[in-house]
mmCIF file of C-alpha atoms in Angstrom:
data_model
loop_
_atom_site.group_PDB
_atom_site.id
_atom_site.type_symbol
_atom_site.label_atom_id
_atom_site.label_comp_id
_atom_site.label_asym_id
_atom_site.label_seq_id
_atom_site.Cartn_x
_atom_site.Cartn_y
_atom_site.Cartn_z
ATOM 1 C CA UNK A 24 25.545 -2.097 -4.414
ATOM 2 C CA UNK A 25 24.317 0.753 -6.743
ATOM 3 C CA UNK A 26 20.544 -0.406 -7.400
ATOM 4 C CA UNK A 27 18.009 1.808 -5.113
ATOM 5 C CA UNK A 28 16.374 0.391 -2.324
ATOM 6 C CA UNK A 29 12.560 0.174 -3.656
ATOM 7 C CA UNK A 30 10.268 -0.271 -0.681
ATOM 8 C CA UNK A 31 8.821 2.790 -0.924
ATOM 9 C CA UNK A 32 4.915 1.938 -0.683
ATOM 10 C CA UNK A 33 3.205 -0.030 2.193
ATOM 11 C CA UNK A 34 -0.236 -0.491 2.670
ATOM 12 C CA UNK A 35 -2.287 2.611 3.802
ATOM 13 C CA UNK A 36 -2.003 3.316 7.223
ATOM 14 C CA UNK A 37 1.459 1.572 8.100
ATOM 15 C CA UNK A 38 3.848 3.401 8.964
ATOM 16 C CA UNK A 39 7.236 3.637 7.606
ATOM 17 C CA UNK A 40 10.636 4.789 8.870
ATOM 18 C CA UNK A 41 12.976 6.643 6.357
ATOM 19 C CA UNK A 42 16.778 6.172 6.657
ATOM 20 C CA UNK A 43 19.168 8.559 4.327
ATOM 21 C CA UNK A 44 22.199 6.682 4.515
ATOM 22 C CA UNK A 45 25.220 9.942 3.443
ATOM 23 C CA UNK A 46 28.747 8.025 2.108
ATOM 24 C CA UNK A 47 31.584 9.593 1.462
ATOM 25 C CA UNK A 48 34.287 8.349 -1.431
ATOM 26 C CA UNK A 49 36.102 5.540 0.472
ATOM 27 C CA UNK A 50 33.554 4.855 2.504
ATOM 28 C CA UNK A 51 33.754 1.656 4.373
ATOM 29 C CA UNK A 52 31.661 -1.404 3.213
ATOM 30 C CA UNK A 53 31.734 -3.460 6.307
ATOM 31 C CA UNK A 54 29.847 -0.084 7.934
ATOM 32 C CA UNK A 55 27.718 0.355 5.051
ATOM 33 C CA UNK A 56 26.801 -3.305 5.334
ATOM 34 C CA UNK A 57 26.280 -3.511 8.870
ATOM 35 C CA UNK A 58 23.300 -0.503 8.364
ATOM 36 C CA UNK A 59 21.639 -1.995 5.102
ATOM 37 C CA UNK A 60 21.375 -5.788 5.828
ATOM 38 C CA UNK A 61 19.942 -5.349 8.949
ATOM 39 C CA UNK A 62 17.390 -2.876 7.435
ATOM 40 C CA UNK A 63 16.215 -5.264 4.919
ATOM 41 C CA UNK A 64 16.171 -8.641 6.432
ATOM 42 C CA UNK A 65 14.283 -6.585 9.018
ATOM 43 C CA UNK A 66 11.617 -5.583 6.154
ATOM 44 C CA UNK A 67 12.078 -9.546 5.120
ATOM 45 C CA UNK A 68 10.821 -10.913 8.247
ATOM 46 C CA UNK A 69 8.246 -8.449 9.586
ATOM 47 C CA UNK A 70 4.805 -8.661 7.977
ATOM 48 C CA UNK A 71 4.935 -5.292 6.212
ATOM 49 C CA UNK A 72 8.378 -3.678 5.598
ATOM 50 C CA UNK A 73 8.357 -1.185 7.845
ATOM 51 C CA UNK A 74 11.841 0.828 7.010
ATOM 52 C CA UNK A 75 12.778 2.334 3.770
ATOM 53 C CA UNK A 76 16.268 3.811 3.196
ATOM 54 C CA UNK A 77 18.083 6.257 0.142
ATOM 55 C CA UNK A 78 21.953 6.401 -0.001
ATOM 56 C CA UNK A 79 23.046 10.321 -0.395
ATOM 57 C CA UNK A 80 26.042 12.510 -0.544
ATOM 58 C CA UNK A 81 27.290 15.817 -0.543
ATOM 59 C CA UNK A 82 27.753 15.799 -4.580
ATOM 60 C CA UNK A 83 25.264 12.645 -5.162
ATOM 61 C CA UNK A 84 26.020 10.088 -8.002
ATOM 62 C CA UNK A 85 28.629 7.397 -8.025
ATOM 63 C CA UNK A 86 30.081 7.014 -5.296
ATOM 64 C CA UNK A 87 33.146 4.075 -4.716
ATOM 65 C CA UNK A 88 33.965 2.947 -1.447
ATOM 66 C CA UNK A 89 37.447 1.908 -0.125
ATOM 67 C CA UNK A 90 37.226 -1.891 -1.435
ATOM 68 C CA UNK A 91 35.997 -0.784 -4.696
ATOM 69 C CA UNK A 92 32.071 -1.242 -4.045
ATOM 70 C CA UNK A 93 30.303 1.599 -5.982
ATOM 71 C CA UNK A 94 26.724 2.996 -4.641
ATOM 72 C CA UNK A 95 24.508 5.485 -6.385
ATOM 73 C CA UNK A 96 23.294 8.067 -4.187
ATOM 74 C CA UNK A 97 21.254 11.121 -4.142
ATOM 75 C CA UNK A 98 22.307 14.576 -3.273
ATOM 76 C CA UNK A 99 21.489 15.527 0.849
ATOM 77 C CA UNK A 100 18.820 17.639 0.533
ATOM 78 C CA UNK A 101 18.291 20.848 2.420
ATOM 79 C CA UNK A 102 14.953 20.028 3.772
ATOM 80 C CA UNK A 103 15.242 16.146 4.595
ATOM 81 C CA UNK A 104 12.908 14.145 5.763
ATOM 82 C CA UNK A 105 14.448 11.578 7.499
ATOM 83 C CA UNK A 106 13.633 9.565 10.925
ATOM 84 C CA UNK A 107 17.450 8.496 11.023
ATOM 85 C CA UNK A 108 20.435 8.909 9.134
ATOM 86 C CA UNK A 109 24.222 7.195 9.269
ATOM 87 C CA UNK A 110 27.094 9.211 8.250
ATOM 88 C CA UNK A 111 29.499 6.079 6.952
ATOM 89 C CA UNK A 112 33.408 7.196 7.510
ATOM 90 C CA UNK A 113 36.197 6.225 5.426
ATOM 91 C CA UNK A 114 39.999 6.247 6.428
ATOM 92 C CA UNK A 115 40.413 10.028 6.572
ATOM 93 C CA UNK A 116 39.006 11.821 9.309
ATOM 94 C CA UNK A 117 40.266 15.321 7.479
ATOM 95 C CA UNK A 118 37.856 14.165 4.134
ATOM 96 C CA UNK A 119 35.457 16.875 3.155
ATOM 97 C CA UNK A 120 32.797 15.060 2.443
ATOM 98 C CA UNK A 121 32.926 14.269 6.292
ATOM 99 C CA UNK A 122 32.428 18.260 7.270
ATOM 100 C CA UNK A 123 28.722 17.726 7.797
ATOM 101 C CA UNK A 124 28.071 19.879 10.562
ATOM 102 C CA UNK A 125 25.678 22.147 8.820
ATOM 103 C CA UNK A 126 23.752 19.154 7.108
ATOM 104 C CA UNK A 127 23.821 17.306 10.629
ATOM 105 C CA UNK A 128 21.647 20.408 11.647
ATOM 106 C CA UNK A 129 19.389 20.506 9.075
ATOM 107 C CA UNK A 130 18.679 16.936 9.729
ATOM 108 C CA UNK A 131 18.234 17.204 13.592
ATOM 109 C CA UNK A 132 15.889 20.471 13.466
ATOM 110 C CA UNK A 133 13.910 18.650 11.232
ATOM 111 C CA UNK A 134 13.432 15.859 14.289
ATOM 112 C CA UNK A 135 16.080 13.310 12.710
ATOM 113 C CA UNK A 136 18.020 11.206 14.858
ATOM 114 C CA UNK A 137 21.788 11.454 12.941
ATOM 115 C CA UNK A 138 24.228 8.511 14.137
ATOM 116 C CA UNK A 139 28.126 9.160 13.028
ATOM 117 C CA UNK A 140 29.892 5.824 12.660
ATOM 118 C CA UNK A 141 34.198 6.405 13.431
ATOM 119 C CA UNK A 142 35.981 8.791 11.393
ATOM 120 C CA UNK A 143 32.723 10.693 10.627
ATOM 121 C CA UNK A 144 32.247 10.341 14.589
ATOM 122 C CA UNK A 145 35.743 11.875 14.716
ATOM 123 C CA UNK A 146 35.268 14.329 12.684
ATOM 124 C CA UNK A 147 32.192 16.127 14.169
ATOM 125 C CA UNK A 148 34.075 16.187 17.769
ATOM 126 C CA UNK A 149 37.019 17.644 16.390
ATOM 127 C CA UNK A 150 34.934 20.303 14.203
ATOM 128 C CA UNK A 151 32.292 20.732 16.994
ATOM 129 C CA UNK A 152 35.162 21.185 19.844
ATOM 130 C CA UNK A 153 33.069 18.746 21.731
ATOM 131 C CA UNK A 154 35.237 15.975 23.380
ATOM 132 C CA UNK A 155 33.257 14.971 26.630
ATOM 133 C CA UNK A 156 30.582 12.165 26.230
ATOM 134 C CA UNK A 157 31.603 10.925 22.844
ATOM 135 C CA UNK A 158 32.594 8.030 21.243
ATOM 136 C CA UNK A 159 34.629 7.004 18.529
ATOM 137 C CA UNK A 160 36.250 4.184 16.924
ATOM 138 C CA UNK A 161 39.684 3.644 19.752
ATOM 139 C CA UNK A 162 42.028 3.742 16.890
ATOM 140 C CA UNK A 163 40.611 7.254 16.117
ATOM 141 C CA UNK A 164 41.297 8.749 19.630
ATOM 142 C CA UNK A 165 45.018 9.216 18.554
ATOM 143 C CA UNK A 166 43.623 11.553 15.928
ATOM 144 C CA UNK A 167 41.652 13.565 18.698
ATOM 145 C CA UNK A 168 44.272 13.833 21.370
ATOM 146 C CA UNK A 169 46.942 14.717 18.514
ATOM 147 C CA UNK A 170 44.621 17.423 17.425
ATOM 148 C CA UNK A 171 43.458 18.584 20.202
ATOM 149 C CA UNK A 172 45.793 18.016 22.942
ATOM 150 C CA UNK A 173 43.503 15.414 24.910
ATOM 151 C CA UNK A 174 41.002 13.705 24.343
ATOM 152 C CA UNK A 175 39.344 11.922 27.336
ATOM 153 C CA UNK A 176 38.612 8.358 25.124
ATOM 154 C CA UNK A 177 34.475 6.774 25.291
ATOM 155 C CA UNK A 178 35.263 3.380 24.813
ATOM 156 C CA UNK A 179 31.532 2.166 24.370
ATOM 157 C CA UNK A 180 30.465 1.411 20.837
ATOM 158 C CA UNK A 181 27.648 4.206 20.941
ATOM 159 C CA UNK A 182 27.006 7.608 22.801
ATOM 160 C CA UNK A 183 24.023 9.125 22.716
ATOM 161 C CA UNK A 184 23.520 12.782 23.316
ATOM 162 C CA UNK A 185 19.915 13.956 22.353
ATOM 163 C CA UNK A 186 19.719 13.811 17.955
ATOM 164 C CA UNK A 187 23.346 12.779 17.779
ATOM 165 C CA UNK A 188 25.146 9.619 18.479
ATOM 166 C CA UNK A 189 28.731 8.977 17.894
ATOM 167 C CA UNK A 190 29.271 5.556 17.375
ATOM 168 C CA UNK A 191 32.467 3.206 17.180
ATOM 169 C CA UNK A 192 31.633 1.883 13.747
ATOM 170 C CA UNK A 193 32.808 -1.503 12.040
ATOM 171 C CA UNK A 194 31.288 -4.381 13.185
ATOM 172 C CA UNK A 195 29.487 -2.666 15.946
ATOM 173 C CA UNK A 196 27.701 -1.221 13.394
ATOM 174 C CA UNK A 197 25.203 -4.159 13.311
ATOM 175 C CA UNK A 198 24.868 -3.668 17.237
ATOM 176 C CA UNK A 199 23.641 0.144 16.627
ATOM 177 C CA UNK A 200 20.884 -0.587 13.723
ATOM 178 C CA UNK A 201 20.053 -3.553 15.793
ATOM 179 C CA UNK A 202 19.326 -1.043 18.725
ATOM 180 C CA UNK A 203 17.331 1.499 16.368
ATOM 181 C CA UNK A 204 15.092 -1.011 14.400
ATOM 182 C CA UNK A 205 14.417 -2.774 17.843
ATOM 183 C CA UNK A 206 12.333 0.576 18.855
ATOM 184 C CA UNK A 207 9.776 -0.178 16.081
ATOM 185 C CA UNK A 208 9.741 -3.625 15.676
ATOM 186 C CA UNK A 209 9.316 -7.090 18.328
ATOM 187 C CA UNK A 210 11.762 -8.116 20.308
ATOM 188 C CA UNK A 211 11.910 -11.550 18.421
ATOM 189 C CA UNK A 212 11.757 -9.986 14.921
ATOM 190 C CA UNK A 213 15.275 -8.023 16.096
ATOM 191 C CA UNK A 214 16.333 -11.315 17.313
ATOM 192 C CA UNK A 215 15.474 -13.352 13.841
ATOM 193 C CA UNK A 216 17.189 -10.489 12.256
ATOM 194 C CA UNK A 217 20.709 -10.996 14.416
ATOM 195 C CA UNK A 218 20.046 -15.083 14.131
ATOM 196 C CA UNK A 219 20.143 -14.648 10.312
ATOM 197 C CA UNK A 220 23.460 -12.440 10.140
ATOM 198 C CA UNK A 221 25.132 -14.760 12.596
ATOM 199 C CA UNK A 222 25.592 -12.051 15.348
ATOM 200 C CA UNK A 223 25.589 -14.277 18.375
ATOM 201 C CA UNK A 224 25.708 -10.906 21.084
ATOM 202 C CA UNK A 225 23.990 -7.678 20.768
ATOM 203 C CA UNK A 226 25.294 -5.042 22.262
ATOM 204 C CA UNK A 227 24.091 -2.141 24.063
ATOM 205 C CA UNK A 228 25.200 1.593 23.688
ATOM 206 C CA UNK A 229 26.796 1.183 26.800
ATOM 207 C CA UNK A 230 28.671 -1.831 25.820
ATOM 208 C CA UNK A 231 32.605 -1.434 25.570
ATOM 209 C CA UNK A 232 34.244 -2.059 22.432
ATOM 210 C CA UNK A 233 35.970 -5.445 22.483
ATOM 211 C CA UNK A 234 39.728 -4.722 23.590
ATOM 212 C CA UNK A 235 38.325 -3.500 26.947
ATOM 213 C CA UNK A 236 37.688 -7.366 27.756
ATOM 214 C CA UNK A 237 33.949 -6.389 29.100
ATOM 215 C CA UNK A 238 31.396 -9.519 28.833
ATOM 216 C CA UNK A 239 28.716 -8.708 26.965
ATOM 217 C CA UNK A 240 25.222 -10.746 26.818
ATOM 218 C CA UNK A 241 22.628 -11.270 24.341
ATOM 219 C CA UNK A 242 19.761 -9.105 26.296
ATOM 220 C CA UNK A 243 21.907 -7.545 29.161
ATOM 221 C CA UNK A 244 20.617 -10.049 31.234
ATOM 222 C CA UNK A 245 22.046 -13.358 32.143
ATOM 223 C CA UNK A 246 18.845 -15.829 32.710
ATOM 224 C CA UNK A 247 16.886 -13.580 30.142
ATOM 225 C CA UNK A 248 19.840 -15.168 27.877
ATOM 226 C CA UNK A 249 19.769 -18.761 29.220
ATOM 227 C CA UNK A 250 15.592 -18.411 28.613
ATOM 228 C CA UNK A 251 15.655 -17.416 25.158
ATOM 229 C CA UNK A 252 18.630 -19.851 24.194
ATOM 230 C CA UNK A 253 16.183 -22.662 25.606
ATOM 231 C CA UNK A 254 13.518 -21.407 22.938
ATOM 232 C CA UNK A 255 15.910 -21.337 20.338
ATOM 233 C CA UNK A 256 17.275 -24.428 20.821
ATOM 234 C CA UNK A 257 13.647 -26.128 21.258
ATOM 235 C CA UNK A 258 11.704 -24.459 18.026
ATOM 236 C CA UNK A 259 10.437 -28.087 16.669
ATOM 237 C CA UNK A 260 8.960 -29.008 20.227
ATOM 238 C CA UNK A 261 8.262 -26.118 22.186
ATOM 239 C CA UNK A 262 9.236 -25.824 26.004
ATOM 240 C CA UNK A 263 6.009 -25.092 28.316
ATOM 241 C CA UNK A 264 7.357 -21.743 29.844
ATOM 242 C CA UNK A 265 6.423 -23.193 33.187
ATOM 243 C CA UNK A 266 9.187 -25.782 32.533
ATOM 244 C CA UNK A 267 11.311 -23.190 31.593
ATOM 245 C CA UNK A 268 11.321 -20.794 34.591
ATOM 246 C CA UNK A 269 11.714 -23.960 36.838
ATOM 247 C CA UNK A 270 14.535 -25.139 34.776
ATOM 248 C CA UNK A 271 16.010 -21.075 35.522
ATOM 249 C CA UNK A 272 14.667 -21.364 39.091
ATOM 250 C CA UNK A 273 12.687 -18.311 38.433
ATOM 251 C CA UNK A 274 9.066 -17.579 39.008
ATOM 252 C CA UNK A 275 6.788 -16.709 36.145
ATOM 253 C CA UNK A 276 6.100 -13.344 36.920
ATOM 254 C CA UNK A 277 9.628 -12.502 37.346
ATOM 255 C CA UNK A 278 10.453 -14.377 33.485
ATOM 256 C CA UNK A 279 7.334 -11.758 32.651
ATOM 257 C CA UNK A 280 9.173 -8.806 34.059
ATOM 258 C CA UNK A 281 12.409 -9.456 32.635
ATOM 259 C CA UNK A 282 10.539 -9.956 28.928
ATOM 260 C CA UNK A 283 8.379 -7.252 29.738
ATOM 261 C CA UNK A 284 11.927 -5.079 30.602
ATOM 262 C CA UNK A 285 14.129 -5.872 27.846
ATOM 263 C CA UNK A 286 12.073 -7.146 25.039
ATOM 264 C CA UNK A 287 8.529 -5.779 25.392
ATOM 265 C CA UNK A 288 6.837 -9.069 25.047
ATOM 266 C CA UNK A 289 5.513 -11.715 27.292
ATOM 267 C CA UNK A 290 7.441 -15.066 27.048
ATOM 268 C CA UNK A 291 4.508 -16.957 25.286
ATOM 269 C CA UNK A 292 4.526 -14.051 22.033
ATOM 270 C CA UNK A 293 7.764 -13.915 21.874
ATOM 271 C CA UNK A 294 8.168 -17.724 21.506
ATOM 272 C CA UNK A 295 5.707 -17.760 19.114
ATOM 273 C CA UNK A 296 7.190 -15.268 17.273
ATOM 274 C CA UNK A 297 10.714 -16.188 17.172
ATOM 275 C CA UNK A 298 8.591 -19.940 15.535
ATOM 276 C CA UNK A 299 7.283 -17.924 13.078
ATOM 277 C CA UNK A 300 10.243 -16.397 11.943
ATOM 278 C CA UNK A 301 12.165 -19.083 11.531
ATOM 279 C CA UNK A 302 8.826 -20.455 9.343
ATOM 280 C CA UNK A 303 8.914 -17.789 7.144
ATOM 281 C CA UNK A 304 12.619 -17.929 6.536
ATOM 282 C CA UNK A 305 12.448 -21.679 5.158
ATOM 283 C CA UNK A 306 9.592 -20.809 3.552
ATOM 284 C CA UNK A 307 11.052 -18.170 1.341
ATOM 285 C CA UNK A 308 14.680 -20.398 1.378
ATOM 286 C CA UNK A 309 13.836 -24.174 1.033
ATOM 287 C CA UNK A 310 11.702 -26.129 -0.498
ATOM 288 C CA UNK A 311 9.960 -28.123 2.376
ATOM 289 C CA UNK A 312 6.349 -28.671 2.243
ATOM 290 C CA UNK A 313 4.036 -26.521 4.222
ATOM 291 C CA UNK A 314 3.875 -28.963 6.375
ATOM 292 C CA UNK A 315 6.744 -29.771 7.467
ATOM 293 C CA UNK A 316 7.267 -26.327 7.792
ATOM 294 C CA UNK A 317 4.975 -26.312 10.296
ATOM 295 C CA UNK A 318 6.019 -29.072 12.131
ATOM 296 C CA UNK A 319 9.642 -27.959 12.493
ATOM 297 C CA UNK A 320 8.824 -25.086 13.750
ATOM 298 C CA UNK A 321 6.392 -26.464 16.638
ATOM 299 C CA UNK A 322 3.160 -26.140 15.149
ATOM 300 C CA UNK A 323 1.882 -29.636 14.536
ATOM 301 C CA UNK A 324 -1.822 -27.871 13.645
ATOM 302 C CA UNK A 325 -3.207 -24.686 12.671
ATOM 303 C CA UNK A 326 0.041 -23.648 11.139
ATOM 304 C CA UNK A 327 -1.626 -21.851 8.260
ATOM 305 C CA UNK A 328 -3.698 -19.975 10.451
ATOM 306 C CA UNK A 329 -1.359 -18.747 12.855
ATOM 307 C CA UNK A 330 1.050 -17.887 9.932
ATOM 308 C CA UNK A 331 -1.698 -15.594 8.632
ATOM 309 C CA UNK A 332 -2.837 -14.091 11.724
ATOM 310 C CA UNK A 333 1.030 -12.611 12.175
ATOM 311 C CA UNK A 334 2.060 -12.186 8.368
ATOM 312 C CA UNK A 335 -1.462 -11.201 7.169
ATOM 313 C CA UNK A 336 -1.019 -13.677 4.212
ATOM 314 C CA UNK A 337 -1.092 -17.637 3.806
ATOM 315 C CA UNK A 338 2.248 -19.335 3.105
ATOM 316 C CA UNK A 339 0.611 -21.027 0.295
ATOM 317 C CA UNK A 340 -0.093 -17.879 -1.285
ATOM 318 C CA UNK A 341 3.488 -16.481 -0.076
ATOM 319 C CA UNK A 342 5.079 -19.334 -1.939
ATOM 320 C CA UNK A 343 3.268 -18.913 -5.079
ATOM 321 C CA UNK A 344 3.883 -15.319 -5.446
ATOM 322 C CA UNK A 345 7.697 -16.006 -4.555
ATOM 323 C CA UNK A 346 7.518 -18.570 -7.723
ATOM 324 C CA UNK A 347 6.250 -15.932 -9.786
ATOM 325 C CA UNK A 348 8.937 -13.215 -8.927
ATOM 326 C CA UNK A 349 10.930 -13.128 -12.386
ATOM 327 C CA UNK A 350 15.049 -14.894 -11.908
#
């Protein structure tokens, strides 16, 4: 937990978006977790990493959470320059190290969008006096209505007003950096990224947090859901998307639409790229053959190509420079 992220460099002309991640002593790993793995297996399957991220603090150095994990940060600078930045809580809404409201404004003048994740969510209402249109983790709202009399509760796992969004936190946590990295990445990179953690739904802002008994979908929509679990579950021998909309009783252009809508791809790229993720992960994970690769991910010829085209690098040469990585 305390080594540095290192992607700092990318090739000259890609762009790259910086996340300051600010933890306070007893700060809670399954939040910090939820913003970091889906940062880097997002830089894992894209083909050039296109987040980097620094943990800070108010004080900087060590830094041990509640279950004992220790991260070394960096002290929050006064001129950051940060695209986004999550303020992990710990149990203790009253913590110092969770009075941010001045560093919350140096971060959003500077054109940073600053997410607060449960007691740091809590903590900026109660400081800010601002209790309309904000969210927090439900267990928190006792803390808000005892402090301030009432406290209308936001039971959705994010609000968003302008720079700041007060989020829920825990586990929802994966559905909020989901949300952010989908703006700069594809649709079925996002998607890889949820396969790999296991997070069946993602969640929308808007969604409610789980004791509310709301259904939630994948995409938000229900035979946008039933589409893409068709691809997923046919990766080795791809569905014709003409099959697929019949088998939906949809037309193409409305399958088009509703990829357009909520993903920003057509059906075709999407498939193709949801193939080719699940490509590159066995080729960094197993040890099957090229190949076979290839073929159990539906490309029976031209794998190499294709894999090049989207990664910018043969997974023959991929492979050898993984073997060459020292450990």
């Amino acid at each position: 937990m305390g080594e540095k992220n290192k992607l700092r460099l990318v090739s000259e002309g890609i762009r790259q978006w910086q996340f300051d991640i600010i933890v306070a002593n007893g700060f809670v790993l399954t939040e910090l977790a939820g913003v970091i793995d889906v940062i880097r297996l997002a830089n894992r399957v894209c083909p050039t990493p296109p987040f980097a991220w620094t943990y800070r603090s108010l004080s900087g150095g060590m830094i041990e959470g509640s279950s004992g994990a220790i991260v070394s940060t960096e002290r929050i600078i006064s001129q950051p320059n940060a695209d986004y930045v999550f303020v992990i809580g710990n149990a203790d809404p009253d913590c110092a190290d969770l009075a941010l409201g001045r560093k919350v404004s140096d971060y959003t003048y500077r054109g940073a969008q600053v997410f607060l994740l449960a007691e740091a969510a809590s903590r900026y209402i109660h400081d800010n006096g601002e209790l309309d249109s904000h969210t927090t983790h439900w267990e928190n709202s006792a803390f808000l209505r005892e402090r301030t009399g009432a406290f209308d509760a936001n039971f959705s796992i994010a609000t968003e007003n302008g720079p700041v969004v007060t989020c829920a936190g825990m586990g929802a946590t994966v559905d909020v950096t989901l949300e952010v990295i989908g703006r700069h990445i594809s649709g079925a990179a996002r998607m890889t990224v949820a396969d790999i953690l296991l997070h069946e739904k993602i969640r929308d802002f808007g969604s409610q947090q789980p004791f509310s008994g709301i259904k939630t979908t994948t995409t938000g929509d229900d035979k946008l859901d039933q589409c893409i679990k068709i691809m997923q579950t046919n990766v080795e021998d791809p569905v014709p998307i003409n099959e697929i909309v019949a088998a939906l009783g949809l037309s193409n252009r409305s399958l088009e639409r509703k990829f357009k809508t909520y993903l920003g791809a057509t059906p075709n790229t999407f498939y193709r790229e949801m193939r080719l993720a699940k490509a590159n992960n066995l080729l960094l994970n197993t040890t099957m053959s090229v190949r076979e690769i290839g073929l159990a991910c539906g490309f029976p010829n031209g794998f190499s190509a294709v894999y090049k085209s989207f990664y910018g690098i043969t997974p023959f040469v991929l492979r050898r420079q993984r073997r060459s990585l020292p450990g």
